Short mmCIF file of C-alpha atoms in Angstrom, two decimals:
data_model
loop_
_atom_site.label_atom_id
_atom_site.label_comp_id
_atom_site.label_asym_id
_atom_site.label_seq_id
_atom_site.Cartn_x
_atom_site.Cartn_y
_atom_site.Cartn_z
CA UNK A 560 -14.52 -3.16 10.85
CA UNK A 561 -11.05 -4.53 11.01
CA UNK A 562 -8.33 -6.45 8.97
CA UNK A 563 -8.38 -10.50 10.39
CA UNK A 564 -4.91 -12.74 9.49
CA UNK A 565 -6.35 -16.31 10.55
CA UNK A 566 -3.93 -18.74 10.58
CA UNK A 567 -1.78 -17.75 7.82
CA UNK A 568 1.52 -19.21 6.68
CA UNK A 569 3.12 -18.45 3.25
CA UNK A 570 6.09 -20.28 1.61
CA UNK A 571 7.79 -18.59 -0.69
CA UNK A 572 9.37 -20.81 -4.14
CA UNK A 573 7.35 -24.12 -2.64
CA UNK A 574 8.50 -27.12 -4.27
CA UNK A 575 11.65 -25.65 -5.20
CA UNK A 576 15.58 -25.92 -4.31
CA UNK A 577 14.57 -22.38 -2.63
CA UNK A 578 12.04 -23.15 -0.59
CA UNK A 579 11.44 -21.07 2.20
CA UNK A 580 8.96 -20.23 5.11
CA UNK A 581 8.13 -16.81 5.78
CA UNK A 582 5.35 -17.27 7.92
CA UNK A 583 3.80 -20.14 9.81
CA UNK A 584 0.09 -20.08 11.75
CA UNK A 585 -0.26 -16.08 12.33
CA UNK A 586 -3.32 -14.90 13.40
CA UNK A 587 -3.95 -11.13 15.05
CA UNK A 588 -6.99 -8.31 13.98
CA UNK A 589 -5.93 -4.82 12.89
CA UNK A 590 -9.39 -2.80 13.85
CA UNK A 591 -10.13 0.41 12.00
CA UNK A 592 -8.53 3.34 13.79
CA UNK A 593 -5.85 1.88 15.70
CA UNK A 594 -2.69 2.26 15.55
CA UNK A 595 -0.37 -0.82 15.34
CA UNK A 596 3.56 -1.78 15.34
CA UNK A 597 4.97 -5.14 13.87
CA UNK A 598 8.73 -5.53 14.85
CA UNK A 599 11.37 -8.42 14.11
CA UNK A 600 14.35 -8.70 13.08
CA UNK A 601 15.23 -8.36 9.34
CA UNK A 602 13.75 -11.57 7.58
CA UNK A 603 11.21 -12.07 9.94
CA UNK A 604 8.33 -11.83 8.18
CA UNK A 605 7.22 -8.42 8.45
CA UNK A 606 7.26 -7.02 4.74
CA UNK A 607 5.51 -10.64 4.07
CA UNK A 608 2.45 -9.82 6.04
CA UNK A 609 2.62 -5.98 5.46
CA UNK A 610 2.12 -7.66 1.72
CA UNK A 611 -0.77 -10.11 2.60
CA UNK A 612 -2.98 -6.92 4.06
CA UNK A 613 -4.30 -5.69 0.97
CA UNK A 614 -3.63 -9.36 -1.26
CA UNK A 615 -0.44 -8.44 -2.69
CA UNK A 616 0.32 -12.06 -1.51
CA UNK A 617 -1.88 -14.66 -0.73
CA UNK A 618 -1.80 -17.16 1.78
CA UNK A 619 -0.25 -20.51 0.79
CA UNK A 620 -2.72 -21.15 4.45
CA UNK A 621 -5.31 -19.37 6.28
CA UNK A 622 -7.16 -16.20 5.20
CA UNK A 623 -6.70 -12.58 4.99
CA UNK A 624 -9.93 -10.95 5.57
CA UNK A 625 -10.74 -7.14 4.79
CA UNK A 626 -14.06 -5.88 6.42
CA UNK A 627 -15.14 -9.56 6.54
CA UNK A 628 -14.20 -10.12 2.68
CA UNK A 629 -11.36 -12.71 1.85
CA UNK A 630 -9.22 -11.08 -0.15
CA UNK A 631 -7.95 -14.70 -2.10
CA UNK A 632 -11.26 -14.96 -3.46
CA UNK A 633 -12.37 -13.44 -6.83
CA UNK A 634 -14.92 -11.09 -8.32
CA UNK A 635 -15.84 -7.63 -7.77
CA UNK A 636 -15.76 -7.88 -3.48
CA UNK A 637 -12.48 -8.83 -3.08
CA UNK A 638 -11.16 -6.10 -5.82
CA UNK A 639 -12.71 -3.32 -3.45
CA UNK A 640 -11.89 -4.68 -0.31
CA UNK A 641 -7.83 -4.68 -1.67
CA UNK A 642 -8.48 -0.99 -3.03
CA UNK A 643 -9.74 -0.39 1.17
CA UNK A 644 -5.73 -0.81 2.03
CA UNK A 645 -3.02 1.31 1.05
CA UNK A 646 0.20 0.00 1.22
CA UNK A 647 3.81 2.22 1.30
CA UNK A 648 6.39 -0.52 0.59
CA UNK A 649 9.50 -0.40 2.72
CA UNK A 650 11.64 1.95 0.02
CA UNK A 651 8.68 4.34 -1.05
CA UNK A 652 10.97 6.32 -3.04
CA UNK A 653 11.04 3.26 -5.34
CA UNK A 654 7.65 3.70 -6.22
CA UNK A 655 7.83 6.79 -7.81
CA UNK A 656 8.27 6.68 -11.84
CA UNK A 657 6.04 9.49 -13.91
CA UNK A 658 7.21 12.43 -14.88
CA UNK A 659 6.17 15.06 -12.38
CA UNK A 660 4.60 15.08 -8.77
CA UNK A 661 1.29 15.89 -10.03
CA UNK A 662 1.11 12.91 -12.10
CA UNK A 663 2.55 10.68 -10.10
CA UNK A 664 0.07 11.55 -6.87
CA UNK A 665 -2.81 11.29 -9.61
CA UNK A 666 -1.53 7.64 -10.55
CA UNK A 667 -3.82 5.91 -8.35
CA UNK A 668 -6.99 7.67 -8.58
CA UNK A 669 -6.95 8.37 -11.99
CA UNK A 670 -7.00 4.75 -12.76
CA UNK A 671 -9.50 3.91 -11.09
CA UNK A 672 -11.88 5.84 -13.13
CA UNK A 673 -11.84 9.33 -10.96
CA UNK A 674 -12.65 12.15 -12.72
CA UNK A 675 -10.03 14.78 -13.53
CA UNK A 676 -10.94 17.48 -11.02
CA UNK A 677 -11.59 15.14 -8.47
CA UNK A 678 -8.23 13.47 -8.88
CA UNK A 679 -7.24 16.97 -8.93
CA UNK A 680 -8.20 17.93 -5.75
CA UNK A 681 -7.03 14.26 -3.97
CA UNK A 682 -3.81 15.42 -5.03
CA UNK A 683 -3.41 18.56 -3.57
CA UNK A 684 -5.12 17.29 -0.30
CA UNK A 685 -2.41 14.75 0.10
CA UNK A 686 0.47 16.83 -1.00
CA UNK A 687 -0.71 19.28 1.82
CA UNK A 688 -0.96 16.18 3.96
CA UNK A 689 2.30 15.34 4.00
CA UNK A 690 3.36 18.90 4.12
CA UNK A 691 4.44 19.57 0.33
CA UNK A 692 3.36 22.69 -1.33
CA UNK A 693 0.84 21.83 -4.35
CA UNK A 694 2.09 24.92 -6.51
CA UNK A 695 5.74 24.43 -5.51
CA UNK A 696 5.93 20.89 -6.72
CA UNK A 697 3.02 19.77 -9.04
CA UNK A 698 5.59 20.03 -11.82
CA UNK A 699 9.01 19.21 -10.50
CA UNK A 700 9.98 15.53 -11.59
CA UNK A 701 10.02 13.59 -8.49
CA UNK A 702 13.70 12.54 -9.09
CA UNK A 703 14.85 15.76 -8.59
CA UNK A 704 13.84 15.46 -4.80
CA UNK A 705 15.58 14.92 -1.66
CA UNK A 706 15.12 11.52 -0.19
CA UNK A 707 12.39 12.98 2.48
CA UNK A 708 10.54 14.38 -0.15
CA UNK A 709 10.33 11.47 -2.55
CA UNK A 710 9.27 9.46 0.59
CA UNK A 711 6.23 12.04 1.23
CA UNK A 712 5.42 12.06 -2.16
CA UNK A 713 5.11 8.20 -2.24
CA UNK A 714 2.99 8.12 0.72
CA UNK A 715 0.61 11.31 -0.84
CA UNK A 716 0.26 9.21 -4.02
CA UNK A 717 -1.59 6.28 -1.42
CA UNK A 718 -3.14 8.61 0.47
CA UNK A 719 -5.22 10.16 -2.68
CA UNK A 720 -6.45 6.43 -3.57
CA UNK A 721 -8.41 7.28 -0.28
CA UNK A 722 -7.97 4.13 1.68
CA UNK A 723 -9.73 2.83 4.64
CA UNK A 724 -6.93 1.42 6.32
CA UNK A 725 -3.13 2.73 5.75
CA UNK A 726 -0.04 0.54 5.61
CA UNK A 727 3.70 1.56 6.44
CA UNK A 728 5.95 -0.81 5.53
#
């Protein structure tokens, strides 16, 4: 299956003073398992689509499609095809705000409904993912990590939501 960006443009504060246009007519497939790179220069448009890829945004044109499912659309298929994308914003360390490591890895997961010994055992398989020892830092507040650290833990805490596709922002 793949992700599909047909055609999209996105305008950011439209009808405004501030109007602006991030993106204009893109189009490429992501397909599961590979490996891509999106480079520009800083305000090309990069964290824009990175943002589109699991609906953060929507297109003010043109679809984002997950596994064949547009993910503007409502009801219960486009809520699971967003949850199939994981997305690490740009400053992951900025996503971190509970009170340990534990918790903050279980975020996600516990959330969405999984039970506690499953979201249990998603976190220690993506602290040891990202090379963090589970007994070391389950209770250390995440603030009280180096930069590196908070980073891995940020990416761990998208990695136990189990998603299809992974995005690096």
């Amino acid at each position: 299956m793949s992700i599909e960006i047909k055609n999209i443009s996105y305008t950011y504060m439209p009808k405004t003073a501030f109007e602006h246009q991030a993106l204009k007519n893109v189009s490429f497939t992501l397909n599961e398992g590979e490996v891509t790179a999106i480079a520009g220069h800083t305000g090309s448009g990069k964290s824009t689509i990175v943002q589109h890829l699991n609906g953060l945004l929507h297109p003010t044109d043109g679809q984002v499609l997950v596994d064949g499912t547009d993910l503007a659309s409502k009801g219960d298929e486009a809520v699971k095809a967003r949850q199939l994308v994981g997305l690490v914003f740009q400053y992951p360390e900025h996503q971190l705000f509970e009170e340990t490591v534990a918790k903050d890895v279980g975020f996600g997961p516990k959330n969405l409904g999984v039970s506690e010994e499953e979201t249990e055992k998603r976190v220690r398989e993506a602290l040891e993912f990202v090379d963090l020892d589970y007994d070391v830092f389950k209770d250390v507040s995440p603030f009280q990590l180096s930069g590196g650290q908070k980073r891995r833990v940020a990416i761990a805490g998208v990695l136990a939501l189990k998603p299809k596709y992974l995005v690096l922002d």
